[in-house]
XYZ file of C-alpha atoms in Angstrom:
602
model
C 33.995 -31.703 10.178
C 33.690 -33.109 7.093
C 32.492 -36.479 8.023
C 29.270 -35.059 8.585
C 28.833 -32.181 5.892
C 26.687 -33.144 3.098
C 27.176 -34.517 -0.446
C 23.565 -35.055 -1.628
C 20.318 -33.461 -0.610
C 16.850 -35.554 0.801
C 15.504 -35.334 -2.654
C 18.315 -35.903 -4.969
C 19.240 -39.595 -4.804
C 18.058 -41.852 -7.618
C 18.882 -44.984 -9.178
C 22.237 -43.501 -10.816
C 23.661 -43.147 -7.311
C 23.097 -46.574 -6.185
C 26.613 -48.371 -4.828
C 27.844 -44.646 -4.394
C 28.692 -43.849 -0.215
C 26.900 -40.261 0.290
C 26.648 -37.829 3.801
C 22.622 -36.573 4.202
C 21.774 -34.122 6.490
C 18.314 -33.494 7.635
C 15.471 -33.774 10.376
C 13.898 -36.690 11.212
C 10.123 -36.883 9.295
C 9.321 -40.623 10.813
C 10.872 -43.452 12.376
C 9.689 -47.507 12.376
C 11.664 -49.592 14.124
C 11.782 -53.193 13.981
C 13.729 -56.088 15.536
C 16.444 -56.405 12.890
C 16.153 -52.906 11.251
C 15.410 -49.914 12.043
C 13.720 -47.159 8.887
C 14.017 -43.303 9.539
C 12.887 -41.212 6.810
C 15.302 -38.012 6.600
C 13.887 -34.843 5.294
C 15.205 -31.446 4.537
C 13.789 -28.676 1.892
C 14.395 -30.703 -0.840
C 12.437 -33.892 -0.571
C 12.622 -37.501 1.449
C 15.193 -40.184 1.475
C 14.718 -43.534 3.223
C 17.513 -44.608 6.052
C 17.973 -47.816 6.809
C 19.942 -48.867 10.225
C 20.462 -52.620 9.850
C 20.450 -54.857 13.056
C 23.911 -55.918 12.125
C 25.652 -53.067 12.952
C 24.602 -52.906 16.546
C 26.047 -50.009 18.107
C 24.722 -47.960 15.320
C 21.823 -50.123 15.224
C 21.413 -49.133 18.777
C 21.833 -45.218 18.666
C 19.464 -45.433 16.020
C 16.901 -46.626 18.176
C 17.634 -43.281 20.742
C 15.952 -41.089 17.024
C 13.187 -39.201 17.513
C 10.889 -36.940 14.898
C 12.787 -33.725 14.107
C 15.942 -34.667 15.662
C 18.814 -32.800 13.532
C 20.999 -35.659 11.673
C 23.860 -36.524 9.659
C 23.707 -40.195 7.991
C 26.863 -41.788 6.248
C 26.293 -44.955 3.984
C 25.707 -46.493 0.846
C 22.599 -45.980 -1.678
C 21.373 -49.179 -2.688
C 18.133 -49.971 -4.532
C 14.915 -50.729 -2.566
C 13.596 -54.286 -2.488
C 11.105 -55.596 -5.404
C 7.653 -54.471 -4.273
C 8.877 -51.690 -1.795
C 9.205 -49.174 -4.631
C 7.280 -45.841 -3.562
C 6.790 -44.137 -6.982
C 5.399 -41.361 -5.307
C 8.789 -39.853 -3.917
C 11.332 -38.685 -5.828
C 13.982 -40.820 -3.976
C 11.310 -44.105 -3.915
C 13.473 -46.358 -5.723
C 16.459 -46.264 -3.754
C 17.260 -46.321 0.083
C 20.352 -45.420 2.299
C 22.235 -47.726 4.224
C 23.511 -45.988 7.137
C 26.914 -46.523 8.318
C 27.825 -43.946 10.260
C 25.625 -41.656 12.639
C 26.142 -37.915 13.734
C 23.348 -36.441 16.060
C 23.693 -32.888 15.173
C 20.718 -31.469 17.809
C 18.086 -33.683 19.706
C 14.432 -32.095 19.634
C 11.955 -32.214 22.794
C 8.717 -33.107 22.310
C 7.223 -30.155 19.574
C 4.321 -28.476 20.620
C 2.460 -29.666 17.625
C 2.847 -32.349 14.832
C 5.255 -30.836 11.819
C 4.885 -33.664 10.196
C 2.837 -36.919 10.726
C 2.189 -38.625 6.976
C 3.368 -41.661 6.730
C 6.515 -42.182 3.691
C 3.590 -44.160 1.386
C 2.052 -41.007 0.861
C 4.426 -38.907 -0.225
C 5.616 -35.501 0.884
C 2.030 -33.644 2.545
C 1.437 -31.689 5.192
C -0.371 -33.360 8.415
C -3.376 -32.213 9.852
C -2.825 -28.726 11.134
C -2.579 -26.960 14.710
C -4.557 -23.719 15.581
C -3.072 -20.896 13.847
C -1.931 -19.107 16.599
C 0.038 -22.255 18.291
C 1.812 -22.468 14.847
C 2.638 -18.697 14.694
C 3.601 -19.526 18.137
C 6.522 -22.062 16.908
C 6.478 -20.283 13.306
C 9.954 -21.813 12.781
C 8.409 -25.210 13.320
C 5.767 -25.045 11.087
C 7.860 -23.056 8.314
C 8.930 -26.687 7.951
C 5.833 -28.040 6.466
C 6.174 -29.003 2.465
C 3.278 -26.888 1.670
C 5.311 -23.867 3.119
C 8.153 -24.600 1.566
C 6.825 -24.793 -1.885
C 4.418 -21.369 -1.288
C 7.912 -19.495 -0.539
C 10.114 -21.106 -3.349
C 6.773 -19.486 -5.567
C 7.476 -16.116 -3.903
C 11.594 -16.774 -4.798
C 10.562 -17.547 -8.406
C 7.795 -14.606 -8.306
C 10.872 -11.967 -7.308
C 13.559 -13.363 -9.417
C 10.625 -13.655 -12.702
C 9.868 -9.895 -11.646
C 13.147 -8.409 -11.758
C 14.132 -10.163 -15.365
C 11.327 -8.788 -16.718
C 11.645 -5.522 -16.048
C 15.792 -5.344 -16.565
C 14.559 -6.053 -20.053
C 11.983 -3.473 -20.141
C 14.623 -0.870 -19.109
C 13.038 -0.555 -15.735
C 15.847 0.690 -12.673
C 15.349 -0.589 -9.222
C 15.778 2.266 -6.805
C 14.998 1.723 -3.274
C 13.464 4.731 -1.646
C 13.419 5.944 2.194
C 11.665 3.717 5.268
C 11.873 6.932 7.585
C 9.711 9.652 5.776
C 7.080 12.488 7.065
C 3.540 11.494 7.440
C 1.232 12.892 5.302
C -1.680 11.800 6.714
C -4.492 10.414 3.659
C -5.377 6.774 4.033
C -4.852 4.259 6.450
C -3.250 5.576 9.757
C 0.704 5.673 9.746
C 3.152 3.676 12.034
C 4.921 6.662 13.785
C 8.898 6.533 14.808
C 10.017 9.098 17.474
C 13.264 10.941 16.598
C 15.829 11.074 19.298
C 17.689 13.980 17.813
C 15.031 16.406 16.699
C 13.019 17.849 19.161
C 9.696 20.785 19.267
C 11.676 23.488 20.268
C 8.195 24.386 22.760
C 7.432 21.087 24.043
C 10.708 19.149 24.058
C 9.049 16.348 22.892
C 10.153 14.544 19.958
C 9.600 14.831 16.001
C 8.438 11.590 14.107
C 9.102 9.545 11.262
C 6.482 7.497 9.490
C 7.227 4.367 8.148
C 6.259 4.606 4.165
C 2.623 2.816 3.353
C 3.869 3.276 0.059
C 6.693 5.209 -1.685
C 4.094 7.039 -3.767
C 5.555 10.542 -3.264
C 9.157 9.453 -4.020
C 8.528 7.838 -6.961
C 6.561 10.470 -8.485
C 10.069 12.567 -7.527
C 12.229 9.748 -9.249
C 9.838 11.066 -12.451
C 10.810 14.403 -11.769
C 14.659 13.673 -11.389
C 14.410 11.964 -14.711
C 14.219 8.251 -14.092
C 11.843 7.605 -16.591
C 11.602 3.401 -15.701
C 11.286 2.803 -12.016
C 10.488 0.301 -9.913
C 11.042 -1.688 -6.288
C 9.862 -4.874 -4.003
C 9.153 -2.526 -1.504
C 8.200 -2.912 1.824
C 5.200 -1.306 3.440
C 3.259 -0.987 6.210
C -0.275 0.697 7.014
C -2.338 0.435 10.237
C -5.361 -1.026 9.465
C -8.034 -3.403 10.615
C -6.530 -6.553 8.986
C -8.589 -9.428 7.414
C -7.279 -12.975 5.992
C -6.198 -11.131 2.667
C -3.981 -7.923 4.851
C -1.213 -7.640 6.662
C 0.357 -4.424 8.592
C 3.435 -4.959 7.113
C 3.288 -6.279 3.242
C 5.424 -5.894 0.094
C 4.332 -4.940 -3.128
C 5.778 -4.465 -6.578
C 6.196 -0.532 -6.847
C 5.825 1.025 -10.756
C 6.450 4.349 -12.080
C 6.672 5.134 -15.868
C 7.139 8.224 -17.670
C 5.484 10.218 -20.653
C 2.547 7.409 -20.458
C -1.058 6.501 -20.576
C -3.056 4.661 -19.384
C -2.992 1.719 -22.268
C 1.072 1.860 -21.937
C 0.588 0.940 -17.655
C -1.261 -1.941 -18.475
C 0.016 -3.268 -21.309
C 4.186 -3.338 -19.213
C 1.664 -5.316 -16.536
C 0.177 -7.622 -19.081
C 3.346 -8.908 -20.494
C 4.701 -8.981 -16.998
C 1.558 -11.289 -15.445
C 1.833 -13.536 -18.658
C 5.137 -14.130 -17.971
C 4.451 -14.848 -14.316
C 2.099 -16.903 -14.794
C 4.098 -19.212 -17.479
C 7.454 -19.267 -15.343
C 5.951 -19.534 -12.128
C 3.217 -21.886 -12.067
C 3.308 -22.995 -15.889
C -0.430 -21.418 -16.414
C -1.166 -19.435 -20.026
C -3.466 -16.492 -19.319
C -5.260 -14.993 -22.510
C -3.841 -11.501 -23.360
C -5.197 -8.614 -23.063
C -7.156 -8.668 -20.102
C -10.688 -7.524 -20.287
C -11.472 -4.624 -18.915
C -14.905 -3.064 -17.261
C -15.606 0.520 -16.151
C -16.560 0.539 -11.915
C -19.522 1.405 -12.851
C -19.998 -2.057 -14.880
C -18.394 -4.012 -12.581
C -20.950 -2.558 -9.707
C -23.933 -2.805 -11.615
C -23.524 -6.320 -12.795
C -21.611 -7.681 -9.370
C -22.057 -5.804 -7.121
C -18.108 -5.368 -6.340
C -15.215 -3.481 -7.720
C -13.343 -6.920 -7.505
C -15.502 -8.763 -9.308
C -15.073 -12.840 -9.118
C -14.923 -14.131 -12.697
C -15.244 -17.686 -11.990
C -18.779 -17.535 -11.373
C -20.486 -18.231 -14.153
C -23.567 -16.578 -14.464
C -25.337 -14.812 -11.604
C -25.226 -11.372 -12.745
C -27.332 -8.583 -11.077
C -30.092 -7.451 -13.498
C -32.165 -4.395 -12.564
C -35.469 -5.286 -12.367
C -36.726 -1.534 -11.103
C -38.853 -0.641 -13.762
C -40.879 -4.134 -13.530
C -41.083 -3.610 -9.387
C -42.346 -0.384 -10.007
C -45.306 -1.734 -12.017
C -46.297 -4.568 -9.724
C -48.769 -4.281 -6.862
C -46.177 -5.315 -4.141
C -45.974 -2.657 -1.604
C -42.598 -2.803 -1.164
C -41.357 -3.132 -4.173
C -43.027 0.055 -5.358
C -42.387 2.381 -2.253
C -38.552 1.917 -2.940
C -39.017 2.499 -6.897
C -41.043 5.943 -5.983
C -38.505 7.175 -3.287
C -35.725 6.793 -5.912
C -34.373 3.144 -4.810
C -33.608 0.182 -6.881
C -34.750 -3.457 -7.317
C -32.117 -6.022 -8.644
C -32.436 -9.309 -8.691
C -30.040 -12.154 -8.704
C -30.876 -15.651 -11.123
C -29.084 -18.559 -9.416
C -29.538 -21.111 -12.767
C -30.713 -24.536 -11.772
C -30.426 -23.714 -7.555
C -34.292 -23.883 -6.508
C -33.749 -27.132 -5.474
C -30.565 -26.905 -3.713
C -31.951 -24.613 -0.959
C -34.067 -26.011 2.167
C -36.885 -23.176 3.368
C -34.541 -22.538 6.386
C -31.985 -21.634 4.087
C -34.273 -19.508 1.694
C -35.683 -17.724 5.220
C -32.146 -17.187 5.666
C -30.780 -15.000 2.841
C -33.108 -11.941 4.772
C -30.522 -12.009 7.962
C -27.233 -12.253 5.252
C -28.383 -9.310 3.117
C -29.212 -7.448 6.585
C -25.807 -7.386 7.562
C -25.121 -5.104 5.019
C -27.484 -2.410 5.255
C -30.571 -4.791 3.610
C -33.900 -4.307 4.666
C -34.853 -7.930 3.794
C -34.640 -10.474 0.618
C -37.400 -11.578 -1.281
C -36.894 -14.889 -3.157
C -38.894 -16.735 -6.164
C -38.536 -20.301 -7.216
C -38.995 -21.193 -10.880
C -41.493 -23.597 -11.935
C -42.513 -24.440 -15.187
C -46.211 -22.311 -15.428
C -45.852 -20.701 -11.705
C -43.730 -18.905 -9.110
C -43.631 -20.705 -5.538
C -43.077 -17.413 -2.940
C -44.029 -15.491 -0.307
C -44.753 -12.727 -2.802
C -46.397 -14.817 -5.524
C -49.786 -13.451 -4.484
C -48.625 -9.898 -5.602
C -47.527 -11.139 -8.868
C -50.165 -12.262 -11.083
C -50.028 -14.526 -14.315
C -49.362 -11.748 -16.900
C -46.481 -10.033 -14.561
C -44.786 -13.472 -13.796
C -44.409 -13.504 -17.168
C -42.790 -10.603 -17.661
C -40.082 -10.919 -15.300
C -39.627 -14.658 -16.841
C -38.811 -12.308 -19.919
C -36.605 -10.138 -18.419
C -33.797 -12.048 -15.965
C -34.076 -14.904 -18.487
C -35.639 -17.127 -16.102
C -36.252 -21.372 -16.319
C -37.600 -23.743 -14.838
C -35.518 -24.983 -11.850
C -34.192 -21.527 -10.967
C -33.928 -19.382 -7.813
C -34.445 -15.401 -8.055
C -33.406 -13.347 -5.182
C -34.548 -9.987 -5.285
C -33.282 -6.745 -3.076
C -35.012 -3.044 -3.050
C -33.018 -1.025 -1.555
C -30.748 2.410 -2.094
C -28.086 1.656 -5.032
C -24.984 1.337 -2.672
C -27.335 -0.829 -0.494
C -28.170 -3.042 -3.359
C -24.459 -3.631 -4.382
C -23.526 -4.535 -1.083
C -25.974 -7.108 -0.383
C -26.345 -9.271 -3.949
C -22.627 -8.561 -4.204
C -21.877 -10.513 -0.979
C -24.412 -12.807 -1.524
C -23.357 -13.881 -4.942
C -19.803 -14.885 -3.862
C -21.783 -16.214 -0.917
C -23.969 -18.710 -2.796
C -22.042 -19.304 -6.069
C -20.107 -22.206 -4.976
C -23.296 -23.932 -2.885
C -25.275 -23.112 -5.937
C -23.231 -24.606 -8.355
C -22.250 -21.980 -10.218
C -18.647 -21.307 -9.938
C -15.018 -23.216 -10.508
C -12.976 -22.268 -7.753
C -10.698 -25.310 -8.554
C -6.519 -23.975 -8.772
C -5.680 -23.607 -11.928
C -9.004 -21.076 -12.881
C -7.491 -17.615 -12.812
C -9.726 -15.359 -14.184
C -8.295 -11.813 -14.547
C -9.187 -8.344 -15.423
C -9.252 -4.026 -15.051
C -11.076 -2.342 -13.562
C -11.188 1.234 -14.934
C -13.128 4.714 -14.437
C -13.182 4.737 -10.784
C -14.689 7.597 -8.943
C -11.949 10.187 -7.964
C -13.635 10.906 -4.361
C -16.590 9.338 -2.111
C -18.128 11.398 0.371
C -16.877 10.886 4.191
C -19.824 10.532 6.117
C -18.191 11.497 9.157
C -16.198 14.298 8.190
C -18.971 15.338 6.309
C -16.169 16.277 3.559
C -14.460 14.626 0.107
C -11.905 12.238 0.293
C -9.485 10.651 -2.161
C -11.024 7.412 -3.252
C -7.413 6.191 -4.122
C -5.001 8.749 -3.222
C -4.900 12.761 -3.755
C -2.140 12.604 -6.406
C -4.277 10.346 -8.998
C -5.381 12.337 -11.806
C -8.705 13.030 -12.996
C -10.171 12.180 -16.312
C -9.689 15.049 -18.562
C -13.069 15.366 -19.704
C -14.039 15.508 -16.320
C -11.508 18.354 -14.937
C -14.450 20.756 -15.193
C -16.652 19.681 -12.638
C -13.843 18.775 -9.913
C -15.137 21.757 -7.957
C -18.908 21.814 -9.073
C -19.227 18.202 -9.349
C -16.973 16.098 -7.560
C -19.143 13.143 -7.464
C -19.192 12.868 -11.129
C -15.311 13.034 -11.733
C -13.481 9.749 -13.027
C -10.206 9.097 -12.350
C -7.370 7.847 -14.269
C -7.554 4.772 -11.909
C -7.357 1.159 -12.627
C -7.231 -2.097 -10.412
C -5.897 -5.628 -11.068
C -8.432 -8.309 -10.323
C -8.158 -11.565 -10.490
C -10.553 -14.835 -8.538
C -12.440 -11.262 -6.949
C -8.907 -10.143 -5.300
C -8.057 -6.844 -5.485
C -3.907 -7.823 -6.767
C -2.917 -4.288 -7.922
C -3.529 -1.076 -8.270
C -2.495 2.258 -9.729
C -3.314 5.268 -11.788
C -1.948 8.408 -14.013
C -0.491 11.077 -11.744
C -1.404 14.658 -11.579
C 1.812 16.342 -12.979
C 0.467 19.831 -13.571
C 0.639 22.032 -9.932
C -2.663 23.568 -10.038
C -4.134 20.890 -10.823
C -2.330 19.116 -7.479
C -3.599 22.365 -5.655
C -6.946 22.282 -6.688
C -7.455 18.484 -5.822
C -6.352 19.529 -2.244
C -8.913 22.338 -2.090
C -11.781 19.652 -2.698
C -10.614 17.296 -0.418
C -10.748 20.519 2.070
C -6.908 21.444 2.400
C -6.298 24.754 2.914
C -3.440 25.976 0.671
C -1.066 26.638 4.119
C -2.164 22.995 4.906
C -1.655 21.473 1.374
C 1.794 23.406 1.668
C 2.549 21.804 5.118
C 2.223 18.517 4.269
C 2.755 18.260 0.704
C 4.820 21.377 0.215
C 8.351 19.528 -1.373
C 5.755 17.629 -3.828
C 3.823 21.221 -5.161
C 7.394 22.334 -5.498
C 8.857 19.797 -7.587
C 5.868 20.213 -9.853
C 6.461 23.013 -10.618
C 10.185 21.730 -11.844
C 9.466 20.588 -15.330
C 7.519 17.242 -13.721
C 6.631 14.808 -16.941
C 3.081 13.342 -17.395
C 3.920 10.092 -15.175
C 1.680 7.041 -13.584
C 2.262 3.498 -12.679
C 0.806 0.930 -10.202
C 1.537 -1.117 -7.282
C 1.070 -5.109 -7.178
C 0.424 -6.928 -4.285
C 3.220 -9.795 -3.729
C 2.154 -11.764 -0.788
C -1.617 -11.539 -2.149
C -0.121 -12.572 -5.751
C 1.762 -15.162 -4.031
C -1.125 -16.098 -2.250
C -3.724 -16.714 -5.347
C -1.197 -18.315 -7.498
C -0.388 -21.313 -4.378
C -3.834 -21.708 -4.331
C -4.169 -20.487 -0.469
C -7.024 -18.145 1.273
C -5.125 -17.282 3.775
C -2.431 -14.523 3.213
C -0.207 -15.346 6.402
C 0.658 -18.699 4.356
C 2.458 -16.335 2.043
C 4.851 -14.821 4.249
C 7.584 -16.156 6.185
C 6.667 -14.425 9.391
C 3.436 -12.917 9.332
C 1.387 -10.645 12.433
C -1.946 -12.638 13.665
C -4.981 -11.168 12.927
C -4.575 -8.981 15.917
C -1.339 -7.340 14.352
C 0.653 -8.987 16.723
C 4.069 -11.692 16.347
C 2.737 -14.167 18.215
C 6.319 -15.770 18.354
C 8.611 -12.820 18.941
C 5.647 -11.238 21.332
C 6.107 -7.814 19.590
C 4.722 -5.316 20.113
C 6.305 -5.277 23.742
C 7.248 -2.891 26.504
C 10.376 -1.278 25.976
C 13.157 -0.238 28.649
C 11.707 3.396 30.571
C 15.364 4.422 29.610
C 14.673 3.754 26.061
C 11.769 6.280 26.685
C 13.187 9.049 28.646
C 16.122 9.370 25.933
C 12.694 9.824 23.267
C 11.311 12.422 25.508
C 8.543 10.415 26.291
């Protein structure tokens, strides 16, 4: 057995090692064959080492020539150095090569479904040119053996490990909390478990778990039972529509302090990101993070996860200026109570064809626009549609106001405020990069908070108040008076992580005081029996001496997934759900057994 276990990893050998006899184990990246040698390049996490079979040595020579890619071997031999001019200097293991000796097929591989890995050894270690998604979730085990995979889950490792030394020297205690809970339904919909052992006493049919979409309720109880520094990489899961930057099941970083504010949240989160930053991917980040109110970071981009790398391109409200102009439009929305905002791509007229300017009417449409009016820049005139409407003296003006230069491209919406946000928000993240206005290159992480976020927003559809985070977040406490008079006016003690326009974290301060809890429920229109029902072990503990408490949740595989530099979020876990929610390689969700059922009571 131990002929074939190994001494040295694919990416370990160097020149030091040369005349030394070493065991590698690995899969097979390549193979060349020639007459009189035969060059297999051996790979395993670690990096690439070059095999050579030499002709001399023929029944070894001729097993060799039996390898295919991603066969499962174990190579004896001797590291010598690589021939004058054959150095690759950009591997690790490019100035040396082994001489194989001895040959142990530990699995053959059929054909794979797709290419793991086709580069050839003079490039390096890369990825090759990549199957559909959904073949590669497919075989998920195959392609967890690209390089680029590897390297985005050793990040995650690091991510974990930097995480958890951080906090043991903050005082922070993990504490994992319970996976089977009781729903309390406010949010996303819960992923229900039947019970086999409790039953309706009525119906027969059974009770249910829900799996946690966060432990928000029991760490607000670890407050209560006194553990003042709390936190967990906790697993979650929500049902939700899912998107490239969501998963059903996800883990975050769970928080919970004690006897805080808001200023001591962010600052434990601060230290923590600058030392994630500088451990994991070797990146300073400035310190403290700026910070804008939601209603800033709406007004001037239209998002409440604003992208910081583009430069420029701020929405300016132009309202008062449409108002005064003789363009129908423009003046209908002002005097129904709308808005006109306008967007000033620097330097861009030139960069957009007519088709493309005709265009930005159907993009703003599909969220809620009416239509787009754009203005190019000229030195003494406008070029548009609407320049007829805007005389001389009124050009001028608006010049004045959004700062404007020769070369550059207004875009202008009149709408209804949440209308308005919508549209140049989307559009602006749209256009930046085409425009020229943005450095989406890795290495620009642009950070900041997000603060002052509503407390509720109106549910159309239930005509009624929900939570804009969650019920438990407490309200400003300037604001407590008009919770029931009010309720669009109230702020909450609310804050969001942002950084490159992701939403990476998020928490707030609790509400520790009971009537406060209670009355928060009777806006979002729970009865008190129904506030009791669902939240009835929460009122109560309360009312046990509960401290002023608040924390926040961080994302980890949308952390992990800015800081590799990826878009896609399923490159940040090892085994993630398409975007239908479904394990493409497992087939879950599946039928289950009808015994499996009947003992459920269903």
């Amino acid at each position: 057995m131990a002929e074939w276990q190994r001494t040295h990893t694919c990416g370990e050998l160097r020149q030091t090692h040369i005349g030394q006899t070493v065991v590698l184990n690995g899969w097979v990246n390549s193979y060349r064959a020639y007459n009189d040698q035969i060059f297999v390049d051996l790979r395993d996490r670690y990096g690439l080492t070059q095999v050579v079979f030499e002709a001399d040595h023929a029944e070894l020579f001729a097993a060799a020539g039996d390898i295919r890619n991603e066969w499962v071997l174990s190579v004896r031999g001797k590291v010598r150095e690589r021939l004058p001019g054959k150095h690759n200097p950009k591997l690790a293991t490019g100035d040396v090569e082994l001489v194989a000796d001895q040959l142990h097929v530990l699995n053959r591989c059929p054909p794979p479904p797709f290419e793991v890995m086709s580069v050839p050894l003079e490039t390096g270690l890369g990825d090759p040119e990549l199957a559909g998604e959904d073949v590669r979730l497919q075989y998920r085990y195959l392609d967890l053996r690209r390089p680029t995979l590897h390297r985005t889950l050793n990040l995650r490792h690091r991510l974990n490990k930097v995480i958890r030394d951080y906090l043991d020297t903050q005082g922070f205690w993990e504490i994992e909390t319970p996976l089977l809970g009781r729903s309390t339904p406010e949010g996303a919909r819960d992923y229900l478990v039947p019970s086999r052992l409790w039953r309706d006493e009525k119906t027969g049919r059974p009770h249910w778990y829900a799996l946690p979409q966060s432990p928000q309720l029991y760490k607000q109880l670890l407050m209560v039972g006194g553990y003042d520094k709390y936190f967990q990489i906790a697993r979650c899961l929500r049902d939700e529509d899912l998107r490239a930057d969501r998963q059903p099941e996800f883990t975050q970083l769970d928080l919970e302090m004690s006897f805080v504010e808001i200023d001591d949240v962010l600052a434990v989160i601060e230290g923590l990101l600058a030392e994630i930053f500088h451990k994991c991917i070797g990146q300073t980040i400035s310190l403290p993070l700026p910070r804008l109110s939601y209603a800033e970071a709406m007004r001037k981009y239209g998002s409440d996860k604003p992208d910081l790398r583009i430069v420029g391109m701020e929405i300016i409200d132009i309202s008062e200026w449409a108002g005064s102009t003789e363009f129908r439009v423009f003046k209908e929305v002002v005097a129904g109570g709308g808005k006109v905002r306008a967007l000033n791509m620097k330097g861009a007229a030139q960069k957009f064809t007519r088709k493309q300017l005709d265009d930005l009417t159907p993009f703003v449409q599909q969220f809620g626009a009416k239509g787009a009016a754009w203005i190019k820049v000229e030195t003494d005139k406008f070029v548009s549609p609407i320049e007829k409407f805007l005389p001389a003296s009124t050009q001028q003006e608006l010049r004045k106001h959004v700062e404007a230069e020769n070369g550059d491209l207004l875009v202008i919406v009149a709408d209804k405020e949440e209308v308005i946000c919508q549209a140049l928000g989307h559009l602006r993240t749209h256009y930046a990069e085409y425009a020229g206005l943005c450095d989406y290159s890795w290495g620009n992480f642009q950070a900041a908070w997000i603060v002052d976020f509503p407390s509720f927003i109106w549910d159309e559809e239930e005509k009624r108040w929900a939570a804009n985070h969650h019920p438990f977040t407490a309200p400003r406490d300037e604001d407590l008076s008009l919770l029931e008079s009010n309720p669009a006016k109230v702020r909450a003690k609310a804050y969001d992580l942002v950084i490159n326009g992701y939403e990476a974290g998020g928490g707030s301060i609790r509400i520790h005081n009971p009537e406060v809890q209670s009355r928060m429920f009777a806006v979002l229109g729970m009865s008190p029996e129904q506030a009791r029902q669902r939240f009835g072990f929460l009122l109560d503990a309360l009312k046990y001496g509960a401290p002023p408490h608040g924390g926040i949740a961080l994302g980890l595989d949308r952390l992990t997934m800015i800081l590799s530099g990826t878009t896609n979020i399923r490159d940040a876990i090892a085994f993630p759900k398409n975007q239908k929610a479904r394990d493409l390689m497992t087939g879950a969700p599946a039928a289950v057994d009808p015994k499996q059922l009947r003992e459920l009571g269903l």
